[in-house]
XYZ file of C-alpha atoms in Angstrom:
280
model
C 205.534 10.634 134.589
C 206.999 13.610 137.289
C 208.603 12.514 140.050
C 206.825 13.065 142.931
C 210.415 14.949 144.612
C 210.323 17.042 141.680
C 207.151 18.717 143.501
C 209.390 19.974 146.063
C 211.861 21.211 144.246
C 210.756 25.124 143.242
C 214.054 26.120 141.886
C 214.792 24.074 138.535
C 218.717 22.474 138.017
C 219.402 24.211 135.041
C 221.455 21.484 133.576
C 224.373 23.210 132.093
C 226.923 21.033 130.062
C 230.261 21.073 132.552
C 232.043 21.168 129.064
C 232.000 24.987 127.940
C 233.437 24.356 124.614
C 235.787 21.987 122.862
C 238.704 23.062 120.532
C 239.657 19.501 119.034
C 239.812 16.449 121.287
C 240.209 19.171 123.903
C 236.677 19.995 126.128
C 237.553 23.484 128.362
C 235.683 22.968 131.068
C 233.404 25.758 133.120
C 235.214 24.286 136.040
C 238.662 25.642 134.826
C 237.421 29.091 132.919
C 235.994 29.849 137.079
C 239.082 29.231 138.025
C 240.698 31.996 135.266
C 237.680 34.414 135.575
C 238.362 34.413 139.793
C 242.358 35.118 139.142
C 241.624 37.629 136.528
C 238.788 40.004 138.244
C 241.185 39.505 141.693
C 244.312 40.442 139.828
C 242.728 43.385 138.315
C 240.528 44.345 141.663
C 244.222 44.197 143.360
C 245.616 46.336 140.793
C 242.893 48.791 142.128
C 243.631 48.375 145.315
C 247.844 49.393 145.106
C 247.206 52.189 142.741
C 244.791 53.895 145.375
C 247.013 56.272 147.602
C 244.710 56.496 150.439
C 243.878 53.015 151.032
C 247.972 52.337 152.247
C 250.095 54.364 154.886
C 252.481 56.134 152.090
C 252.978 53.883 149.109
C 251.645 50.627 148.152
C 253.811 48.262 149.548
C 254.283 46.298 146.240
C 254.424 47.778 142.500
C 252.424 47.248 139.060
C 254.708 45.784 137.901
C 255.748 42.569 140.946
C 251.881 42.576 141.467
C 252.060 41.138 137.307
C 254.468 38.562 138.108
C 252.752 37.182 140.963
C 249.739 36.188 138.867
C 251.742 33.579 137.559
C 253.085 32.480 141.188
C 249.347 32.657 142.891
C 247.843 30.665 139.744
C 250.221 28.068 140.616
C 249.677 27.865 144.447
C 246.324 27.485 143.945
C 245.915 25.071 141.493
C 248.597 22.427 143.441
C 247.958 23.508 146.791
C 243.945 23.044 145.722
C 244.578 19.741 144.170
C 247.134 18.120 146.737
C 244.780 19.195 149.786
C 241.936 17.440 148.138
C 244.057 14.377 147.471
C 245.338 14.196 150.903
C 242.277 15.729 152.772
C 239.683 13.942 151.269
C 240.961 11.233 148.202
C 243.913 9.926 149.831
C 242.799 5.886 149.269
C 241.550 6.156 145.980
C 243.889 8.087 144.015
C 246.329 5.555 145.752
C 244.743 2.789 144.300
C 244.661 5.033 140.636
C 247.300 7.601 140.784
C 245.797 8.956 137.588
C 243.012 10.218 139.072
C 244.939 12.797 140.702
C 245.399 14.061 137.201
C 241.613 14.758 136.799
C 240.961 18.379 137.746
C 238.147 18.936 135.173
C 236.358 16.527 137.620
C 236.685 18.445 140.595
C 237.990 18.054 143.638
C 240.191 21.001 144.344
C 239.988 21.538 148.164
C 239.721 25.709 149.449
C 242.051 24.563 152.813
C 244.794 23.091 150.154
C 244.675 25.698 147.856
C 244.588 28.360 150.692
C 247.959 26.427 151.910
C 249.096 26.733 148.754
C 248.672 30.436 148.023
C 250.255 31.176 151.493
C 253.514 29.068 151.204
C 254.072 31.465 147.402
C 253.024 34.703 149.035
C 255.942 33.592 151.631
C 258.267 32.560 148.571
C 257.575 36.070 146.917
C 257.939 38.524 149.611
C 260.965 37.238 150.794
C 262.656 36.874 146.610
C 261.396 40.729 146.290
C 261.808 42.370 149.723
C 257.821 42.806 150.206
C 256.378 43.283 153.665
C 254.547 39.877 153.818
C 251.781 40.939 155.113
C 250.211 43.397 153.386
C 251.328 41.023 150.731
C 248.654 38.697 152.678
C 246.539 41.449 152.631
C 246.141 42.144 148.750
C 245.298 38.443 148.458
C 242.619 38.472 150.854
C 240.699 41.421 149.491
C 240.812 39.594 146.516
C 240.314 36.276 146.849
C 236.219 36.350 147.651
C 236.272 37.107 144.077
C 237.667 33.670 143.354
C 235.668 31.287 145.627
C 232.342 33.071 144.198
C 233.179 31.972 140.981
C 234.432 28.462 142.150
C 230.931 27.960 143.697
C 229.275 28.749 140.743
C 231.148 26.420 139.196
C 230.303 23.626 141.817
C 226.617 23.844 141.211
C 227.381 23.790 137.253
C 229.264 20.608 137.459
C 225.782 19.485 140.097
C 228.288 18.326 142.470
C 229.255 19.236 146.568
C 225.633 19.657 146.694
C 223.901 19.957 150.199
C 221.499 17.451 152.453
C 217.706 16.317 151.688
C 215.362 18.935 152.063
C 212.096 20.652 151.559
C 212.767 24.293 151.038
C 211.544 25.945 148.473
C 214.200 26.371 146.208
C 215.738 22.492 147.315
C 216.957 21.540 144.004
C 217.436 17.839 142.520
C 220.461 17.112 141.206
C 220.697 14.720 138.183
C 223.533 12.511 139.997
C 222.559 12.733 143.756
C 219.658 10.796 143.660
C 215.849 11.383 143.331
C 215.191 13.865 146.088
C 215.425 17.509 146.740
C 218.944 18.707 148.103
C 219.887 22.064 149.730
C 221.932 24.049 146.730
C 224.971 24.487 149.350
C 227.061 25.504 146.644
C 224.964 28.940 145.899
C 224.828 29.475 150.078
C 229.172 29.092 149.601
C 229.014 31.487 146.502
C 226.956 33.869 148.127
C 228.503 34.232 152.346
C 231.913 33.355 151.090
C 232.249 35.294 147.643
C 229.641 37.822 147.837
C 228.952 39.084 151.593
C 233.257 38.367 152.240
C 233.810 40.251 149.735
C 231.452 43.087 150.626
C 232.794 43.085 154.221
C 236.333 43.323 153.132
C 235.522 45.779 150.924
C 234.109 48.450 153.763
C 236.578 47.897 155.777
C 239.043 48.541 153.481
C 237.331 51.971 151.612
C 235.699 53.020 154.780
C 237.783 51.992 157.382
C 241.105 51.814 156.371
C 241.985 48.520 156.753
C 244.797 48.143 154.775
C 246.793 50.544 156.896
C 246.544 47.864 159.597
C 248.799 45.137 157.931
C 246.903 42.045 158.694
C 243.731 42.962 159.444
C 242.001 42.032 156.241
C 243.826 39.025 155.964
C 242.482 38.254 159.943
C 238.814 39.678 158.707
C 239.112 37.428 156.048
C 240.645 33.970 157.168
C 237.852 34.169 160.600
C 235.128 34.772 157.896
C 235.558 32.571 155.452
C 235.952 29.463 158.359
C 232.718 30.600 159.991
C 230.765 30.736 156.654
C 232.439 27.640 155.610
C 231.569 25.705 159.360
C 228.437 27.558 158.876
C 227.478 26.136 155.466
C 228.665 22.738 156.159
C 225.313 22.367 158.250
C 223.388 22.188 154.644
C 226.096 20.767 152.809
C 226.468 16.953 152.089
C 229.731 15.635 153.673
C 232.263 13.878 150.976
C 230.934 10.421 151.269
C 234.352 8.724 151.304
C 234.955 10.478 154.477
C 231.361 10.874 155.881
C 230.461 12.419 159.128
C 233.559 12.083 161.267
C 231.057 12.176 164.770
C 228.059 12.357 166.276
C 226.089 12.675 162.261
C 227.230 16.199 161.833
C 230.998 17.073 162.548
C 232.906 16.987 158.884
C 236.099 17.439 157.338
C 235.476 20.977 156.459
C 234.598 21.639 159.905
C 237.429 20.337 161.299
C 239.938 22.062 158.700
C 238.186 25.322 159.286
C 238.563 25.521 162.757
C 241.993 26.516 163.204
C 242.071 29.132 160.122
C 239.214 31.020 162.701
C 241.654 31.033 165.811
C 244.443 32.461 162.853
C 241.841 34.912 161.593
C 241.056 35.851 165.400
C 244.630 36.521 165.903
C 245.543 38.209 162.932
C 242.850 40.534 163.436
C 243.977 41.299 167.731
C 247.484 41.543 166.160
C 247.095 44.301 163.320
C 248.496 47.733 164.313
C 248.772 50.604 162.515
C 251.201 50.281 160.025
C 254.438 52.906 159.900
C 254.177 54.852 156.675
C 256.527 52.926 154.047
C 257.904 55.796 151.566
C 257.879 59.698 152.359
């Protein structure tokens, strides 16, 4: 018999198998594919940015070869930082009780805030090693990160994880693991805000207003824009069950971690100044 709650879920959950395909005993998950696709498309977009002279005050601050080398550093920072961040911020008691749980990346459990910290550390180390202007490297990476965020949130939706709060909206979805009632597809909200909208805003800032000529401006727009997007979506997203609400039935860990990012992003925007031409 059709569940009554399904009558309120006009947008059906697609129920895509989280496993895209298998190679022998190894299962390849859509979640992992999303990370790879996001990183590769971001790398291609970054190449286009550094190969467009009019976007810079002089020549681009990083060569194509250096960008290609940085791809590995970025991937390590994203994956290690994202996983460690999730463990520390959201799942430490469970991992302490079962250390092998830390390796189960295919079940989700990646923190953007942790990935942000890991990638930032990778950028600092890489910039120092290759004598690259740090804020310009920040800007290049910040310009392309929304691509990865978009695919990552779509993968969350495919996995049926990180769902939203109960809702009677006509686009609400019944997630198989979230009980019988319709919920906000908050993963898609995040894909739209953190991915499509933020990517478009940054692209306009770069191509229309020359934002890359002011080191730190793109970084500030991204960091502040992500924080605002995440805080907004947190009002529709179900908090992690092991944490729940931190205060007043509305404050979540995602909000708490995003507030310093908002302050940092605003500071970066205010401090950005036109760059001197790097090379004639």
